[in-house]
RNA sequence: GGACCCGUAGCUCAGCCGGUUAGAGCGUUCGGUUCACAUCCGAAAGGUCAGAGGUUCGAAUCCUCUCGGGUCCACCA
């Protein structure tokens, strides 16, 4: 054995050994207890980041249960990550001077498919490099045909059960990326914009969006506002930039009399609140901004007998981007004497695209919505009745808050890279009825028998398919897997996707299978830099997990991620911390060398302690270390069961370094020189047992040391029985 | 406006279902090169446990408030 631990050489081979031996592949076995975790599928096209390395805690649970003798399954997958991946791909196109508009749908899809599959292997090998004992024989991709079938099936079921509807309402639309989003994807940021006070007939109104005024359909005031009481229900002529228009004053209790002038213009096509209001008062929804984010005045320009002055204005605005048009209009308002004042320091929260940062434009667009209340209520019941538990416990309350506040879920995306929605429209019937299938194209319209059917061009929100991941992954492998491993034992992921993913899995899992998808939700914190700052490319503080594994060993990286921070809290990470754990690896290595050296020398002297019971020792030091080992066994077992991996890791570190190496080994040196059989027996027993306890945390080095100590007849640690306290 | 988390040694964090001299990693200082390890060993310095009040025989730990950081949610145009 080398004086220094060389992880580069040791870590290389063990994974292939484990994988080839089939240790990662459980059988459904009635005698055994099933234990299953479905890996949160990383994006197929992207390299792993440090956050993914947190899946270490899943490997800890998996290895622990495997050693306990459970039928243990850790199922890997890859996510097509719809919009996310298309976004990345478009960036790539951009660099090549192209855009998504240069290709038809099929070509674009094929190009992204190839792009994803070129990169997919990276992610998988990186998971292997970190020692994650995943059952690759059961690996699944979110775009596998069998998965798509299941997703279609669920969509159809929702449709048949009346839990799905199509509605033309305002969606959160990113005009840059060309797709709508659910409420969760909108990122609200504080911004300072001018608030314009403009003359509006006999009134003055305040708005930050003068460009939408051309499609105002009413004026709203608080019914209790004395100032406007007499105007309620009356219609006024209002002079605008394109001539006079007529508008009625309607009551709306939501209007805050203290904001602006207490009177609000109503633009149903471009504001969610106004949309609702418009619905109530039967106002028309007529957009003036198109899906490319440009002003559309064609409705005005197509009119006959327009005043040339107004025509010129409309032509000037037409086709301009929102912000540019707004500036032009403000100038014209000034010229017409309609702008009364401007509050330049008006701060408000504005919805932006979480990916590209562009302002989200609420636009009317027909989309598929899931009625979320019936699904969420069942999910709430499962959580409240503790059928689904949370670790750390505080996330239960947060999950309940989310589940209580969910609104109907828009699952349509105007993205090519995804699962196409299995809904068709008959072009002959010209009605609004949709034909929803389980995926197969309908041959003809069931009503008119027409053959002119057109499929909805949209794809599913990725979370709609990944929300079905726990049962879909098990079903597609074999019916036996689903019956045996479902509901899965633990769902472990980052707390940041609790609403996006975990809540949706609970809702869709319960809906599709009638059972909870997992028994415990276990949430880890976000990995941050040494100062607790978020890691980001722009900050330049990103730590790459693979280069850390290469430098210090995957074991060291794994240990660093669980050590020293209460599980569930954010994890500050630094190279120093990983280096510290590399040093711990080296300490283990040298304990191993020490033990091995003495075992060999005993053997040469024919003093080898064959099957000597360690319990019989009367030596005080032996008794002490054995007592501590018992305690350690209890602590590690308990803390892993309780999802407090940090405590287990710390107990192991403390015991191995400061009890075993610093104290016991120092104390036992003289006895070893005198070939005291009992001493070597205890030392070996204690070390091997603690290696077993450490194996889930640091699989590579422990496996190697175990082999070094008795290469001839020792079973690999990965399948060694978990130590128990008698 | 609502919810949650955090403020403990220079730094990053444990401890917080109350009870011996408040711990760890890294850092600092001092001393160690013989037969496991300098990726090491031994020793040391360093904390009004954010602040105030309360409960208690006893509080870093429970309760209330204040201050300071962070995160998330909410249709004020």
PDB file of N, CA, C and O in Angstrom, chain A residues 377-409:
ATOM      1  N   UNK A 377     -56.657  18.949  -3.210  1.00  0.00           N
ATOM      2  CA  UNK A 377     -57.324  18.602  -1.951  1.00  0.00           C
ATOM      3  C   UNK A 377     -56.961  17.197  -1.494  1.00  0.00           C
ATOM      4  O   UNK A 377     -56.750  16.960  -0.306  1.00  0.00           O
ATOM      5  N   UNK A 378     -56.865  16.293  -2.444  1.00  0.00           N
ATOM      6  CA  UNK A 378     -56.467  14.925  -2.072  1.00  0.00           C
ATOM      7  C   UNK A 378     -55.020  14.898  -1.582  1.00  0.00           C
ATOM      8  O   UNK A 378     -54.682  14.167  -0.658  1.00  0.00           O
ATOM      9  N   UNK A 379     -54.202  15.696  -2.239  1.00  0.00           N
ATOM     10  CA  UNK A 379     -52.802  15.772  -1.816  1.00  0.00           C
ATOM     11  C   UNK A 379     -52.710  16.330  -0.400  1.00  0.00           C
ATOM     12  O   UNK A 379     -51.968  15.811   0.438  1.00  0.00           O
ATOM     13  N   UNK A 380     -53.498  17.353  -0.133  1.00  0.00           N
ATOM     14  CA  UNK A 380     -53.508  17.947   1.209  1.00  0.00           C
ATOM     15  C   UNK A 380     -53.900  16.892   2.246  1.00  0.00           C
ATOM     16  O   UNK A 380     -53.265  16.771   3.297  1.00  0.00           O
ATOM     17  N   UNK A 381     -54.925  16.104   1.901  1.00  0.00           N
ATOM     18  CA  UNK A 381     -55.370  15.066   2.837  1.00  0.00           C
ATOM     19  C   UNK A 381     -54.256  14.063   3.127  1.00  0.00           C
ATOM     20  O   UNK A 381     -54.051  13.658   4.270  1.00  0.00           O
ATOM     21  N   UNK A 382     -53.515  13.687   2.089  1.00  0.00           N
ATOM     22  CA  UNK A 382     -52.422  12.719   2.294  1.00  0.00           C
ATOM     23  C   UNK A 382     -51.326  13.275   3.186  1.00  0.00           C
ATOM     24  O   UNK A 382     -50.704  12.546   3.946  1.00  0.00           O
ATOM     25  N   UNK A 383     -51.090  14.558   3.041  1.00  0.00           N
ATOM     26  CA  UNK A 383     -50.042  15.168   3.862  1.00  0.00           C
ATOM     27  C   UNK A 383     -50.533  15.328   5.291  1.00  0.00           C
ATOM     28  O   UNK A 383     -49.827  15.005   6.250  1.00  0.00           O
ATOM     29  N   UNK A 384     -51.761  15.797   5.424  1.00  0.00           N
ATOM     30  CA  UNK A 384     -52.292  16.033   6.775  1.00  0.00           C
ATOM     31  C   UNK A 384     -52.449  14.731   7.555  1.00  0.00           C
ATOM     32  O   UNK A 384     -52.264  14.710   8.758  1.00  0.00           O
ATOM     33  N   UNK A 385     -52.793  13.653   6.847  1.00  0.00           N
ATOM     34  CA  UNK A 385     -52.957  12.384   7.554  1.00  0.00           C
ATOM     35  C   UNK A 385     -51.625  11.670   7.740  1.00  0.00           C
ATOM     36  O   UNK A 385     -51.597  10.534   8.199  1.00  0.00           O
ATOM     37  N   UNK A 386     -50.542  12.343   7.364  1.00  0.00           N
ATOM     38  CA  UNK A 386     -49.178  11.809   7.553  1.00  0.00           C
ATOM     39  C   UNK A 386     -48.901  10.573   6.714  1.00  0.00           C
ATOM     40  O   UNK A 386     -47.988   9.807   7.016  1.00  0.00           O
ATOM     41  N   UNK A 387     -49.702  10.348   5.691  1.00  0.00           N
ATOM     42  CA  UNK A 387     -49.359   9.254   4.781  1.00  0.00           C
ATOM     43  C   UNK A 387     -48.071   9.619   4.069  1.00  0.00           C
ATOM     44  O   UNK A 387     -47.259   8.762   3.743  1.00  0.00           O
ATOM     45  N   UNK A 388     -47.918  10.916   3.794  1.00  0.00           N
ATOM     46  CA  UNK A 388     -46.658  11.403   3.255  1.00  0.00           C
ATOM     47  C   UNK A 388     -46.005  12.252   4.324  1.00  0.00           C
ATOM     48  O   UNK A 388     -46.612  13.194   4.844  1.00  0.00           O
ATOM     49  N   UNK A 389     -44.776  11.887   4.653  1.00  0.00           N
ATOM     50  CA  UNK A 389     -44.064  12.618   5.702  1.00  0.00           C
ATOM     51  C   UNK A 389     -42.960  13.475   5.084  1.00  0.00           C
ATOM     52  O   UNK A 389     -42.518  13.208   3.967  1.00  0.00           O
ATOM     53  N   UNK A 390     -42.521  14.450   5.822  1.00  0.00           N
ATOM     54  CA  UNK A 390     -41.497  15.351   5.321  1.00  0.00           C
ATOM     55  C   UNK A 390     -40.282  15.383   6.231  1.00  0.00           C
ATOM     56  O   UNK A 390     -40.412  15.333   7.446  1.00  0.00           O
ATOM     57  N   UNK A 391     -39.112  15.457   5.611  1.00  0.00           N
ATOM     58  CA  UNK A 391     -37.875  15.610   6.372  1.00  0.00           C
ATOM     59  C   UNK A 391     -37.045  16.679   5.661  1.00  0.00           C
ATOM     60  O   UNK A 391     -36.809  16.530   4.464  1.00  0.00           O
ATOM     61  N   UNK A 392     -36.619  17.729   6.331  1.00  0.00           N
ATOM     62  CA  UNK A 392     -37.017  18.135   7.674  1.00  0.00           C
ATOM     63  C   UNK A 392     -38.510  18.481   7.740  1.00  0.00           C
ATOM     64  O   UNK A 392     -39.094  18.864   6.748  1.00  0.00           O
ATOM     65  N   UNK A 393     -39.049  18.364   8.918  1.00  0.00           N
ATOM     66  CA  UNK A 393     -40.484  18.505   9.129  1.00  0.00           C
ATOM     67  C   UNK A 393     -41.055  19.836   8.662  1.00  0.00           C
ATOM     68  O   UNK A 393     -42.201  19.916   8.257  1.00  0.00           O
ATOM     69  N   UNK A 394     -40.246  20.879   8.727  1.00  0.00           N
ATOM     70  CA  UNK A 394     -40.804  22.200   8.425  1.00  0.00           C
ATOM     71  C   UNK A 394     -41.344  22.306   6.996  1.00  0.00           C
ATOM     72  O   UNK A 394     -42.184  23.147   6.713  1.00  0.00           O
ATOM     73  N   UNK A 395     -40.871  21.428   6.120  1.00  0.00           N
ATOM     74  CA  UNK A 395     -41.319  21.523   4.736  1.00  0.00           C
ATOM     75  C   UNK A 395     -42.755  21.050   4.554  1.00  0.00           C
ATOM     76  O   UNK A 395     -43.364  21.320   3.530  1.00  0.00           O
ATOM     77  N   UNK A 396     -43.281  20.362   5.555  1.00  0.00           N
ATOM     78  CA  UNK A 396     -44.670  19.930   5.460  1.00  0.00           C
ATOM     79  C   UNK A 396     -45.577  21.154   5.384  1.00  0.00           C
ATOM     80  O   UNK A 396     -46.487  21.232   4.548  1.00  0.00           O
ATOM     81  N   UNK A 397     -45.322  22.102   6.245  1.00  0.00           N
ATOM     82  CA  UNK A 397     -46.138  23.311   6.284  1.00  0.00           C
ATOM     83  C   UNK A 397     -46.031  24.074   4.958  1.00  0.00           C
ATOM     84  O   UNK A 397     -47.023  24.578   4.422  1.00  0.00           O
ATOM     85  N   UNK A 398     -44.822  24.128   4.438  1.00  0.00           N
ATOM     86  CA  UNK A 398     -44.602  24.855   3.191  1.00  0.00           C
ATOM     87  C   UNK A 398     -45.333  24.157   2.046  1.00  0.00           C
ATOM     88  O   UNK A 398     -45.985  24.798   1.222  1.00  0.00           O
ATOM     89  N   UNK A 399     -45.262  22.830   2.040  1.00  0.00           N
ATOM     90  CA  UNK A 399     -45.954  22.079   0.997  1.00  0.00           C
ATOM     91  C   UNK A 399     -47.463  22.322   1.089  1.00  0.00           C
ATOM     92  O   UNK A 399     -48.139  22.516   0.074  1.00  0.00           O
ATOM     93  N   UNK A 400     -47.972  22.323   2.306  1.00  0.00           N
ATOM     94  CA  UNK A 400     -49.407  22.549   2.486  1.00  0.00           C
ATOM     95  C   UNK A 400     -49.817  23.933   2.001  1.00  0.00           C
ATOM     96  O   UNK A 400     -50.858  24.106   1.384  1.00  0.00           O
ATOM     97  N   UNK A 401     -48.963  24.903   2.271  1.00  0.00           N
ATOM     98  CA  UNK A 401     -49.250  26.259   1.785  1.00  0.00           C
ATOM     99  C   UNK A 401     -49.358  26.278   0.265  1.00  0.00           C
ATOM    100  O   UNK A 401     -50.264  26.880  -0.300  1.00  0.00           O
ATOM    101  N   UNK A 402     -48.424  25.628  -0.359  1.00  0.00           N
ATOM    102  CA  UNK A 402     -48.445  25.582  -1.820  1.00  0.00           C
ATOM    103  C   UNK A 402     -49.699  24.889  -2.320  1.00  0.00           C
ATOM    104  O   UNK A 402     -50.398  25.383  -3.196  1.00  0.00           O
ATOM    105  N   UNK A 403     -49.950  23.723  -1.742  1.00  0.00           N
ATOM    106  CA  UNK A 403     -51.094  22.945  -2.202  1.00  0.00           C
ATOM    107  C   UNK A 403     -52.404  23.709  -2.000  1.00  0.00           C
ATOM    108  O   UNK A 403     -53.335  23.591  -2.779  1.00  0.00           O
ATOM    109  N   UNK A 404     -52.446  24.514  -0.955  1.00  0.00           N
ATOM    110  CA  UNK A 404     -53.658  25.288  -0.682  1.00  0.00           C
ATOM    111  C   UNK A 404     -53.829  26.424  -1.690  1.00  0.00           C
ATOM    112  O   UNK A 404     -54.943  26.800  -2.023  1.00  0.00           O
ATOM    113  N   UNK A 405     -52.713  26.946  -2.154  1.00  0.00           N
ATOM    114  CA  UNK A 405     -52.802  28.151  -2.987  1.00  0.00           C
ATOM    115  C   UNK A 405     -52.692  27.920  -4.494  1.00  0.00           C
ATOM    116  O   UNK A 405     -52.776  28.867  -5.259  1.00  0.00           O
ATOM    117  N   UNK A 406     -52.480  26.668  -4.893  1.00  0.00           N
ATOM    118  CA  UNK A 406     -52.375  26.418  -6.333  1.00  0.00           C
ATOM    119  C   UNK A 406     -53.614  26.884  -7.079  1.00  0.00           C
ATOM    120  O   UNK A 406     -54.733  26.705  -6.618  1.00  0.00           O
ATOM    121  N   UNK A 407     -53.386  27.468  -8.227  1.00  0.00           N
ATOM    122  CA  UNK A 407     -54.495  27.799  -9.118  1.00  0.00           C
ATOM    123  C   UNK A 407     -54.419  26.852 -10.307  1.00  0.00           C
ATOM    124  O   UNK A 407     -53.440  26.142 -10.471  1.00  0.00           O
ATOM    125  N   UNK A 408     -55.455  26.867 -11.105  1.00  0.00           N
ATOM    126  CA  UNK A 408     -55.501  25.935 -12.227  1.00  0.00           C
ATOM    127  C   UNK A 408     -54.209  26.028 -13.042  1.00  0.00           C
ATOM    128  O   UNK A 408     -53.649  27.095 -13.222  1.00  0.00           O
ATOM    129  N   UNK A 409     -53.784  24.882 -13.492  1.00  0.00           N
ATOM    130  CA  UNK A 409     -52.434  24.733 -14.035  1.00  0.00           C
ATOM    131  C   UNK A 409     -52.475  24.723 -15.571  1.00  0.00           C
ATOM    132  O   UNK A 409     -53.072  23.835 -16.175  1.00  0.00           O
TER     133      UNK A 409
END
